[in-house]
Coordinates of C-alpha atoms in Angstrom, one line a residue:
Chain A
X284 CA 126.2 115.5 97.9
X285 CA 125.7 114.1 94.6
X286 CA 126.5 110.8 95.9
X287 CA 123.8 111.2 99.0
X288 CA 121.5 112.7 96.4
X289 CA 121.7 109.0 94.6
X290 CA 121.1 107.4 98.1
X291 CA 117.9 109.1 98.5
X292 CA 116.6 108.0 95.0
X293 CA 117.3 104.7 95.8
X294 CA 115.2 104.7 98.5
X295 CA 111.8 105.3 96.5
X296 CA 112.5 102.0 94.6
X297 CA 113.2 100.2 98.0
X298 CA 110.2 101.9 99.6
X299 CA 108.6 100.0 96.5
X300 CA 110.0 96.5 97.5
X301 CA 109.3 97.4 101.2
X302 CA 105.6 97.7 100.8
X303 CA 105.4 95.4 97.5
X304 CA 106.8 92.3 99.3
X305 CA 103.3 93.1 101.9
X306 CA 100.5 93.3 99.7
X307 CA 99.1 90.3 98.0
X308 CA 100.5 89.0 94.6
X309 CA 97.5 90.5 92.7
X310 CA 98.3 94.1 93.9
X311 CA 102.6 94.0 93.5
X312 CA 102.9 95.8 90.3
X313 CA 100.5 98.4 91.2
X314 CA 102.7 99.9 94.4
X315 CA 105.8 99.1 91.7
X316 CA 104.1 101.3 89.5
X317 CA 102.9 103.7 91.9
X318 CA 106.2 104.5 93.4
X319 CA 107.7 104.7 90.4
X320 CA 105.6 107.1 88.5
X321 CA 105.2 109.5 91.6
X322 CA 109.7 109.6 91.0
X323 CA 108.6 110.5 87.8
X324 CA 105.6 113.3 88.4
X325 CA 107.1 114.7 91.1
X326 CA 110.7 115.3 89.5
X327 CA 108.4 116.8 86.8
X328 CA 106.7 118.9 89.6
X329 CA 109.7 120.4 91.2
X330 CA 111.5 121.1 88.7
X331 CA 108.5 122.9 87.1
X332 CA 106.9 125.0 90.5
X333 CA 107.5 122.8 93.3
X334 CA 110.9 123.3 94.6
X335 CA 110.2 127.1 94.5
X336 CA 106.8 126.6 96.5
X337 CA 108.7 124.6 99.0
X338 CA 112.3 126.9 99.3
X339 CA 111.8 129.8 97.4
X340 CA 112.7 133.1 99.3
X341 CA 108.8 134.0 100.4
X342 CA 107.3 134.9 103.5
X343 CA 105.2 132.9 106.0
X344 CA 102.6 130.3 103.6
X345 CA 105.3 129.4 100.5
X346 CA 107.5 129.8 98.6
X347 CA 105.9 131.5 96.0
X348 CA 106.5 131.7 92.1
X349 CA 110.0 133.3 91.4
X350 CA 111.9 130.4 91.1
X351 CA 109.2 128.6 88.7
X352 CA 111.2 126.4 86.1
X353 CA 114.4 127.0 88.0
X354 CA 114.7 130.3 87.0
X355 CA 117.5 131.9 89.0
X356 CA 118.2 128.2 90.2
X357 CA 121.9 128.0 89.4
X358 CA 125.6 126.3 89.3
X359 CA 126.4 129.1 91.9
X360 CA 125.6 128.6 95.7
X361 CA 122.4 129.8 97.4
X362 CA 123.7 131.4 100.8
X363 CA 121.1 130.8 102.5
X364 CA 121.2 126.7 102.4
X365 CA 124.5 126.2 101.7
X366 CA 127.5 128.1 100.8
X367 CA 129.4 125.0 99.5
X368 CA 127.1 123.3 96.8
X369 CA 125.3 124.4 93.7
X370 CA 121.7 126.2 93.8
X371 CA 121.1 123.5 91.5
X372 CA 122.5 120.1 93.8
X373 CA 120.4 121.2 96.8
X374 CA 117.4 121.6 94.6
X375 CA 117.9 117.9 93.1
X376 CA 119.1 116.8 96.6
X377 CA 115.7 118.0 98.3
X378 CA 113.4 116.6 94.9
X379 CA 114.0 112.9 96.3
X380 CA 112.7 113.9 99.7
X381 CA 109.5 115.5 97.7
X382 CA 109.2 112.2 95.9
X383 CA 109.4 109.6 98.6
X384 CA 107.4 111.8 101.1
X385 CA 103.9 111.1 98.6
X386 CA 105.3 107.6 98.0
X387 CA 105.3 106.6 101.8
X388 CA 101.5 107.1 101.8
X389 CA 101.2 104.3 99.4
X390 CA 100.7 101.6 101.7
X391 CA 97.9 102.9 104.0
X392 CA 95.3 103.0 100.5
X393 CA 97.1 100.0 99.3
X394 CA 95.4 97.2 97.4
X395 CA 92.1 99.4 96.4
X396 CA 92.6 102.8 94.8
X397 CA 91.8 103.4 91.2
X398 CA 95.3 104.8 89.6
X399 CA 93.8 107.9 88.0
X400 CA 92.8 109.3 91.7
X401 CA 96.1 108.1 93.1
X402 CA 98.0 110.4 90.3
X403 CA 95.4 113.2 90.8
X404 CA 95.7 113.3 94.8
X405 CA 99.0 113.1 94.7
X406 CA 100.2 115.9 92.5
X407 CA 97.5 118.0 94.3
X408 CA 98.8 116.6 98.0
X409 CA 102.6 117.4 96.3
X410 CA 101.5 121.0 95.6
X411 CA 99.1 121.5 98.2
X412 CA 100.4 119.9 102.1
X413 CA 104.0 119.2 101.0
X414 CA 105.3 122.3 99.3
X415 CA 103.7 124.4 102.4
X416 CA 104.9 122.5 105.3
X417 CA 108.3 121.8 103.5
X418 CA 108.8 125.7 103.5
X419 CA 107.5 126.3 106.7
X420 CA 110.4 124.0 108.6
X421 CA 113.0 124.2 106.0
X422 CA 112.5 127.4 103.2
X423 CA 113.8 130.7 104.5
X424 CA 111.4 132.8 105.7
X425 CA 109.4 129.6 107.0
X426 CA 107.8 130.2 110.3
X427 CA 108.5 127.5 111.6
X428 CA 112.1 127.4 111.3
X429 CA 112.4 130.7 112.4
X430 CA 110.7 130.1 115.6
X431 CA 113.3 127.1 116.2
X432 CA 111.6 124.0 115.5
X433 CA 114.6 121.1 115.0
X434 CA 114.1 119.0 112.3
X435 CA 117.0 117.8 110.6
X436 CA 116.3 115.4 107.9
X437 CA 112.3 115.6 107.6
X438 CA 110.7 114.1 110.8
X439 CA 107.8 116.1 111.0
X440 CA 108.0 117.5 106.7
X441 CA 108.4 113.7 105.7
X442 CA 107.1 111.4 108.2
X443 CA 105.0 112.9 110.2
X444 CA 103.5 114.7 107.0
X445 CA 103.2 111.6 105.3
X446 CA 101.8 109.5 108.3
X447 CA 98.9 111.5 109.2
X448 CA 97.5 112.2 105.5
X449 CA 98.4 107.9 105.4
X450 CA 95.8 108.1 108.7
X451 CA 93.4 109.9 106.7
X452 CA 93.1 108.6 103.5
X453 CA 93.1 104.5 104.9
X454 CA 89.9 105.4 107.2
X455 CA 88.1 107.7 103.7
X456 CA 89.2 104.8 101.3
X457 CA 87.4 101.9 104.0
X458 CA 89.0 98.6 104.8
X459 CA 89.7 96.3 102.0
X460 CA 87.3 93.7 101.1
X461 CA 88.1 90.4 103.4
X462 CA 90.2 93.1 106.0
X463 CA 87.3 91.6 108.5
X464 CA 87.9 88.1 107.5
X465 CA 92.0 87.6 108.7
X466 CA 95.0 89.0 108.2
X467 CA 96.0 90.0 104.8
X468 CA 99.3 88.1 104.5
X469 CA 102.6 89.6 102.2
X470 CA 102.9 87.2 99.3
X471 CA 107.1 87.9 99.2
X472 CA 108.7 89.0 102.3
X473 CA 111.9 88.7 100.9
X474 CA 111.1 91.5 98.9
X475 CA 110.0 93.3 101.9
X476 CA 113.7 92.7 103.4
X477 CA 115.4 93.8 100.2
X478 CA 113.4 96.6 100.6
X479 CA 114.2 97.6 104.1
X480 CA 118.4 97.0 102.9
X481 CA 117.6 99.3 100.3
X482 CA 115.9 102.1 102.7
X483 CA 118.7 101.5 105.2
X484 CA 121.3 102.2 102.9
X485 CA 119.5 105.1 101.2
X486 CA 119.1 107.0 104.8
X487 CA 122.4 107.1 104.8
X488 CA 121.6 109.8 101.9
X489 CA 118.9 111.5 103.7
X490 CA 120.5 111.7 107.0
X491 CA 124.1 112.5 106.9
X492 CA 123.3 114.1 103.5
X493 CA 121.4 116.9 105.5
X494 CA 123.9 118.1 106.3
X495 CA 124.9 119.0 103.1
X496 CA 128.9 118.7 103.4
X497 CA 131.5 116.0 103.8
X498 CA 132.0 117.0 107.8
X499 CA 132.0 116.1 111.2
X500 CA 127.8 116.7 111.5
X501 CA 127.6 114.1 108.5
X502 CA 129.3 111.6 110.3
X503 CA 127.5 112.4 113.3
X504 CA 124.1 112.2 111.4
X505 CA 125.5 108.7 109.4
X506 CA 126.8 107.1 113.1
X507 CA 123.7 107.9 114.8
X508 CA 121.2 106.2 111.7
X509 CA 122.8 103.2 111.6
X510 CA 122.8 103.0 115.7
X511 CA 119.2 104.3 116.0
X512 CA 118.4 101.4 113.1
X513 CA 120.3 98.3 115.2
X514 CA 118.7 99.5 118.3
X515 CA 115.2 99.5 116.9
X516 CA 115.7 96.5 114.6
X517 CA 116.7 94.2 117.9
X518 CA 113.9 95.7 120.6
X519 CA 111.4 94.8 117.8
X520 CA 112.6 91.1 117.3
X521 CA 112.9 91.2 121.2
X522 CA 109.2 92.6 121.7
X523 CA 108.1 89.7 119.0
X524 CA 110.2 87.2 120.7
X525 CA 108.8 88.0 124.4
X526 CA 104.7 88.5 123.2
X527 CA 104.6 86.5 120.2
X528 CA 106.9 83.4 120.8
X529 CA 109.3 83.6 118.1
X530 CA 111.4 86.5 117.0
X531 CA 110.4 87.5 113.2
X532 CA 111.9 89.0 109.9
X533 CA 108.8 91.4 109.2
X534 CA 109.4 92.3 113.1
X535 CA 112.6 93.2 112.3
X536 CA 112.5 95.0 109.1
X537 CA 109.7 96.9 110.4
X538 CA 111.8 97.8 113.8
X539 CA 114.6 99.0 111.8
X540 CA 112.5 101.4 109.5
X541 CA 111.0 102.5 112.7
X542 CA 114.3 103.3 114.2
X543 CA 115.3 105.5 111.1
X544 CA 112.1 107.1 110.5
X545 CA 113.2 108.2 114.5
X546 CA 116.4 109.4 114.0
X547 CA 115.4 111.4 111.0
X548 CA 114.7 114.6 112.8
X549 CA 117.1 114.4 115.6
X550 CA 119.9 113.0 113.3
X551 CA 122.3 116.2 113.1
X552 CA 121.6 117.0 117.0
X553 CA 122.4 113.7 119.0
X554 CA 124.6 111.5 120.4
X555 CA 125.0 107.5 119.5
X556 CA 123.9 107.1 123.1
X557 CA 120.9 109.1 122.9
X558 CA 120.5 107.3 119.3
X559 CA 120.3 104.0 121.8
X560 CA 117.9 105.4 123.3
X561 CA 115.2 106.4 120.5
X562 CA 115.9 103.2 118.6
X563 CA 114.5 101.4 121.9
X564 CA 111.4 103.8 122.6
X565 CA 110.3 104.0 119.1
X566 CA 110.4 100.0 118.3
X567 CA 107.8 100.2 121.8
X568 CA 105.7 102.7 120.5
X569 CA 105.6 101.9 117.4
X570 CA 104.6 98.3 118.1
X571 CA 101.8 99.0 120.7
X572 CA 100.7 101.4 117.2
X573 CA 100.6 98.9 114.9
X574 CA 99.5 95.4 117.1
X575 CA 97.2 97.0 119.7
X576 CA 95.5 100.4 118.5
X577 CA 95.1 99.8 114.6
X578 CA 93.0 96.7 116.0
X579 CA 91.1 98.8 118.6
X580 CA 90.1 101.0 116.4
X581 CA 89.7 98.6 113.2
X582 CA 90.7 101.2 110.3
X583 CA 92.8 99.4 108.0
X584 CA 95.9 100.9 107.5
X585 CA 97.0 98.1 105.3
X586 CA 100.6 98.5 105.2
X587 CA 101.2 100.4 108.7
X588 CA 102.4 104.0 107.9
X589 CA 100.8 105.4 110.3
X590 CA 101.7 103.1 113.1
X591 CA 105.4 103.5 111.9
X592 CA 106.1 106.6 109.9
X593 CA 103.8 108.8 112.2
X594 CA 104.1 107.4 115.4
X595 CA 107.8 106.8 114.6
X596 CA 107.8 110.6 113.5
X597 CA 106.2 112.3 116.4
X598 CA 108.4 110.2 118.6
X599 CA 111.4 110.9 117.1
X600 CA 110.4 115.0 116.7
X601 CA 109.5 115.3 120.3
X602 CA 113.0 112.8 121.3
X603 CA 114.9 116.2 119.5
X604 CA 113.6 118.4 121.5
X605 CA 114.6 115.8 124.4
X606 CA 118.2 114.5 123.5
X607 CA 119.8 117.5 121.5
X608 CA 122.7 119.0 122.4
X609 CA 124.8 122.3 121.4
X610 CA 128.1 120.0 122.5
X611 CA 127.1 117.5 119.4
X612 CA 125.7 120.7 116.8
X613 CA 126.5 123.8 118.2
X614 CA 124.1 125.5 115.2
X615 CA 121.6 123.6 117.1
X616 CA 120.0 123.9 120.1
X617 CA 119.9 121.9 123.9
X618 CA 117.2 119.7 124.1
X619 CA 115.0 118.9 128.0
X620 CA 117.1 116.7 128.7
X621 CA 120.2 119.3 128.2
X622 CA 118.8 122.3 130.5
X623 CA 116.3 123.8 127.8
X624 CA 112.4 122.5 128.1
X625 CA 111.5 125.4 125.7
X626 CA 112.8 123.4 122.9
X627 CA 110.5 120.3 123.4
X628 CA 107.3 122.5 123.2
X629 CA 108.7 124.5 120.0
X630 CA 108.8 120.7 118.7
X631 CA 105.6 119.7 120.2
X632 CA 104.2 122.3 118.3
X633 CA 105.4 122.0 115.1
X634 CA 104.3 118.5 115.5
X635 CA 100.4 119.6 116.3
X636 CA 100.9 122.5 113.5
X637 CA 101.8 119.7 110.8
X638 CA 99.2 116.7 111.9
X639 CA 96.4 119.8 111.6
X640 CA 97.3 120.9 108.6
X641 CA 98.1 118.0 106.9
X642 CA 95.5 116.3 108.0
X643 CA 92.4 119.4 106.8
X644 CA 94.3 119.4 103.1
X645 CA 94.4 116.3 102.8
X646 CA 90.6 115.5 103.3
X647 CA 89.7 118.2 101.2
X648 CA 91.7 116.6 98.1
X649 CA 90.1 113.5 98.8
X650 CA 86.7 114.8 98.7
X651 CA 87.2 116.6 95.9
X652 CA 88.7 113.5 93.6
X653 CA 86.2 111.6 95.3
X654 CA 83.6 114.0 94.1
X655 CA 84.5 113.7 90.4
X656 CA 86.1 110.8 90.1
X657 CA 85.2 107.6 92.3
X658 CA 88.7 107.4 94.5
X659 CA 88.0 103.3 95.3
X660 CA 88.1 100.6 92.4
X661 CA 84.7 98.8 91.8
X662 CA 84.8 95.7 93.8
X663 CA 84.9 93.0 91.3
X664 CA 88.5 94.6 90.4
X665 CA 89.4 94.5 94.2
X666 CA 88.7 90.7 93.5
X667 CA 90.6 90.3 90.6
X668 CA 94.0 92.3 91.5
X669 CA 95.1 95.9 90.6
X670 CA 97.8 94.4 88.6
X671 CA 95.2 93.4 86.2
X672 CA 92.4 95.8 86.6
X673 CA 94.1 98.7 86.6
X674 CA 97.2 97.9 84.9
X675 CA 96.6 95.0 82.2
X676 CA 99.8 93.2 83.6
X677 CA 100.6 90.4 86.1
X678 CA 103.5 89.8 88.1
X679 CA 104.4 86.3 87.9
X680 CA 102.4 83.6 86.4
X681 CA 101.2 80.0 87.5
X682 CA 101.9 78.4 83.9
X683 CA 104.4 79.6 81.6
Chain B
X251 CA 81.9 57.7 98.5
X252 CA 82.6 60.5 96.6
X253 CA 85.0 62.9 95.5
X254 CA 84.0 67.1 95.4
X255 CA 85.8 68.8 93.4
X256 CA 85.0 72.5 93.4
X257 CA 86.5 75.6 91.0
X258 CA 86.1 79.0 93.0
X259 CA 87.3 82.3 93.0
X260 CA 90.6 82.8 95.2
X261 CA 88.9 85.5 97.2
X262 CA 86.0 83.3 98.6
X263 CA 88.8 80.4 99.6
X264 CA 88.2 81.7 103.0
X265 CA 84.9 81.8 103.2
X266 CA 84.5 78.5 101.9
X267 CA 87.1 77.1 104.5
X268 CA 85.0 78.4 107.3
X269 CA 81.3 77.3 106.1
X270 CA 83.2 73.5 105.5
X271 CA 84.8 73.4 109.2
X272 CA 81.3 74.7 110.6
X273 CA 80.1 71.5 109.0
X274 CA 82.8 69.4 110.4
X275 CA 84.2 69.0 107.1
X276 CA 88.1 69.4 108.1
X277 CA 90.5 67.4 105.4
X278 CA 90.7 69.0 102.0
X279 CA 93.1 69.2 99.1
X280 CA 93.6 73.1 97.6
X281 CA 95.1 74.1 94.5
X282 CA 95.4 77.0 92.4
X283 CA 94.7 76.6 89.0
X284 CA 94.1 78.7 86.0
X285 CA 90.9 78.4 83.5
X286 CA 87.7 80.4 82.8
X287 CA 84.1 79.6 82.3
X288 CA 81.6 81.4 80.3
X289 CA 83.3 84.7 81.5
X290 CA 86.6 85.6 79.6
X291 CA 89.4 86.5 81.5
X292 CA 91.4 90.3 81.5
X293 CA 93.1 91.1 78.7
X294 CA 96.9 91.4 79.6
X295 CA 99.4 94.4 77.6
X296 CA 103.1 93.7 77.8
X297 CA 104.8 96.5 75.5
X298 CA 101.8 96.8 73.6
X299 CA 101.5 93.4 72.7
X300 CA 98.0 92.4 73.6
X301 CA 97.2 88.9 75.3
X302 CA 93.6 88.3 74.8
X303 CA 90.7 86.5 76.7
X304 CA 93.4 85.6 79.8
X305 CA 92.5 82.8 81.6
X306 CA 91.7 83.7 85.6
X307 CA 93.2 82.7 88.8
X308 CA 91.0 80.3 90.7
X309 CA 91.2 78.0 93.3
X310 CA 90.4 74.2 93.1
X311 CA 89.1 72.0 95.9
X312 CA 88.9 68.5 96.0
X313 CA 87.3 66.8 99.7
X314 CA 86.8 62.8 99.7
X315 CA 83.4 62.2 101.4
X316 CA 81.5 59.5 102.9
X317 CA 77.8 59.5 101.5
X318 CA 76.4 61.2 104.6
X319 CA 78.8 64.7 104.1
X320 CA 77.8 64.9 100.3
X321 CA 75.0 67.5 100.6
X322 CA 76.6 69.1 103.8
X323 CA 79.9 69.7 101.8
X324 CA 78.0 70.9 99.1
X325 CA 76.0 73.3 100.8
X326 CA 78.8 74.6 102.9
X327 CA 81.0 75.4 99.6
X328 CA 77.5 77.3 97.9
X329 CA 77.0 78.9 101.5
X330 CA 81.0 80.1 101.0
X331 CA 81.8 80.9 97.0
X332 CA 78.2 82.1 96.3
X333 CA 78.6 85.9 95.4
X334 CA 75.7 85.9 92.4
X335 CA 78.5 87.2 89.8
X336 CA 79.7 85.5 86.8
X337 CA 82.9 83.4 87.5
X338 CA 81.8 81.6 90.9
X339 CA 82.4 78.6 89.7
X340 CA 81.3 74.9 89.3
X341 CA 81.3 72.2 91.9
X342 CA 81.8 68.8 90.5
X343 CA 80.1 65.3 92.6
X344 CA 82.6 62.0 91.3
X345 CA 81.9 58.3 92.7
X346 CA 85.4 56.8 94.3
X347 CA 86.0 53.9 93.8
X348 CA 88.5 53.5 96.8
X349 CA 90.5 55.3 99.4
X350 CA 93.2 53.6 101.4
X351 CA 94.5 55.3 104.3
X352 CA 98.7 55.4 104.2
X353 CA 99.9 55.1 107.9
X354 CA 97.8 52.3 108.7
X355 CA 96.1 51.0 105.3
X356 CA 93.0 50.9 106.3
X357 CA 90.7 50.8 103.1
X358 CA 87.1 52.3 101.9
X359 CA 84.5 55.1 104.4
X360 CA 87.0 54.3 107.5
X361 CA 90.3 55.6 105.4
X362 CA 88.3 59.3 104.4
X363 CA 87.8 61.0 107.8

């Protein structure tokens, strides 16, 4: 666990390379920065409140206050999570899943927010939309989890979460200056891929780690990532290769986040087959997301997490409630496709319950920062860079 | 003939691009350069160490002309880079001498377009 734990760190750094290698040169260091101050705040947050919000023993909206500081938060097990690892290692395990959920949202606002409102929205969206829905699906007591709702690794408290506030917050922000003109190109897609390597290898972490033992379910839960990652990764170079003439490494990398971001939820409940199976859907859905609605609708979702985290999310929540199966986790439940349609509505459901939600909280945080402190950058620091503007630094330069 | 050369800022490269092929002005040299003009650059902290008065991305242009594209290159790169802040930049008219076409050697107005 301490080893997955690791893992799931890693992935906010990759999640950095991911989205850095896509922005424009001028802008690099600020999702660098970004991702890596938000692992800073919000290990400072949970530790502090947060991880008692989001898990401690309340009833129905959070956690409430009586773990604040980790009080009570000790070497010893806590029953009700696990009866095999520390309090303490399933309260650092889920703080990397608090700090890459915030991070993820990065890329729909990238390129134009001022860094002051990026720090203040996200310590309030931390507190506010992440703590609660975290409980909800996860915490004891959560009413969600109590009415059934599968989510093993944080489809719908991560991704789904994450995607729809993403949604939000691109269309309040407006496109970036020049979205009209063409295509913002990435300025390092190698980056991008190292990025993607990193996050592949970090799921690892978040999925088979969720089931927070060495055991079978962890190997089920590791098997079925890597498949539902291949299986993505190859329909989307297929989907490129078929409509777009030549088969492409952004495609790709973007397929294979697709295909974990799908397996999240379902990870400790089905079969490699079944794995197959979402890896091939959500590469499908994920790209008629990304090349044919953001367009339709013209918001500018700069870096695509809503086309891939949410729409890869949703798919992925409602493919639970349509591929699990007692035979592979018999703590589980059957999914539609295994004699039990009840358990696709609980997920559709919990999927409506956490796009509401999220999505209400998270405009009112934004029209509140916006309110006292203007949330975009003036444009002639657009123009220049956020490296510069905001940050006084540049990432590479033309003479030495 | 003459040579343009024109300093812009990297954001209105586009622009530019699409006001010269409007005026059927399609062969054109880019670079990026570095320099400022009356307006100082950013000033850049690395570890506290302060780098003052930074000198600024931009973009240089340089289009070979006959005598009959001079004002219509001109205006299209105005029509393109003109944003009314400090920093859009300076466009520079030069006589050439001579321009020699390499895959057949043709010489002089024939060589440019």
């Amino acid at each position: 666990m301490l080893i997955a734990t690791a893992l799931v760190m890693l992935m906010t750094p990759g999640l950095a390379f991911f989205y850095g290698g896509m922005v424009g040169r001028k802008n690099v260091l600020t999702i660098l920065i970004q991702c890596f101050i938000l692992l800073s705040i919000i290990s400072i947050q949970w530790v502090l409140y947060g991880y008692s919000l989001a898990f401690g023993p309340g009833k129905g909206f959070w956690g409430g206050f009586d773990w604040i500081g980790l009080t009570g938060v000790g070497l010893e097990p806590f029953k009700d999570y696990s009866a095999t690892i520390p309090h303490q290692l399933f309260m650092v395990y889920q703080m990397m899943f608090a700090v890459i959920t915030p991070a993820l949202i990065i890329g729909a606002f990238a390129e134009r927010m001022k860094f002051s409102a990026f720090v203040i929205i996200m310590i309030l969206w931390a507190t506010f939309v992440y703590d609660p829905v975290c409980h909800w699906v996860w915490g004891v007591g959560g009413w969600l989890r109590e009415m059934g709702a599968l989510d093993f690794a944080g489809g719908t408290v991560v991704h789904i979460n994450a995607g729809i506030a993403a949604l939000l917050t691109a269309i309040l922000i407006k496109r970036r200056k020049g979205f009209d003109h063409k295509a913002i190109l990435p300025h390092n897609l190698p980056f991008t891929v190292l990025g993607t390597a990193l996050l592949w290898f970090g799921w690892f972490g978040f999925n088979a780690g969720s089931a927070l033992a060495a055991n079978g379910l962890a190997v089920n839960a590791f098997v079925v990532t890597n498949t539902a990652a291949a299986a993505a990764g190859l329909t989307w170079a297929l989907i490129d290769w078929i409509f777009n003439d030549k088969p492409t490494m952004l495609g790709t990398a973007t397929g294979a986040v697709a295909g974990l971001v799908a397996i999240t939820p379902a990870a400790g409940f089905v079969s490699a087959l079944s794995a197959i199976a979402i890896g091939v859907c959500v590469s499908i859905f994920c790209f008629i997301a990304v090349s044919w609605i953001k367009p339709k609708f013209g918001y500018d979702d700069a870096l695509d997490v809503f086309g891939v985290h949410c729409v890869g999310g949703i798919w992925g929540a409602l493919a639970t409630g349509l591929f699990a199966s007692k035979a592979i986790n018999p703590d589980g439940a059957n999914g539609l496709f295994f004699g039990n349609p009840k358990q696709f509505l609980i997920q559709l459901l919990a999927v409506l319950v956490t796009v509401l939600y999220s999505l209400v909280v998270t405009y009112i945080i934004y029209k509140l920062v916006d309110m006292v402190i203007k949330v975009r950058v003036p444009e002639r620091d657009e123009n220049l860079g956020l490296d510069l503007t905001q940050h006084h630094e540049n990432a590479y330069t033309v003479i030495e | 003939m003459k040579l343009i050369i024109a300093i812009i800022k990297p954001d209105r490269l586009e622009a530019v691009k699409e006001e010269l092929y409007k005026s059927d002005v399609n062969l054109m040299t880019v670079n990026e350069v570095l320099g400022h003009g009356r307006q100082m650059g950013v000033t850049e902290v690395y570890r506290g160490a302060k780098e003052m008065g930074n000198l600024l991305r931009k973009i240089r242009l340089e289009i070979a002309v006959n005598e009959t594209f001079v004002e219509k290159t001109i205006n299209a790169i105005i029509k393109g880079a003109q944003t009314g802040e400090v920093g859009d930049g300076k466009i520079f008219v030069l006589d050439l001498a001579e321009c020699i076409r390499i895959r057949t050697e043709e010489r002089g107005s024939g060589a440019i377009g």
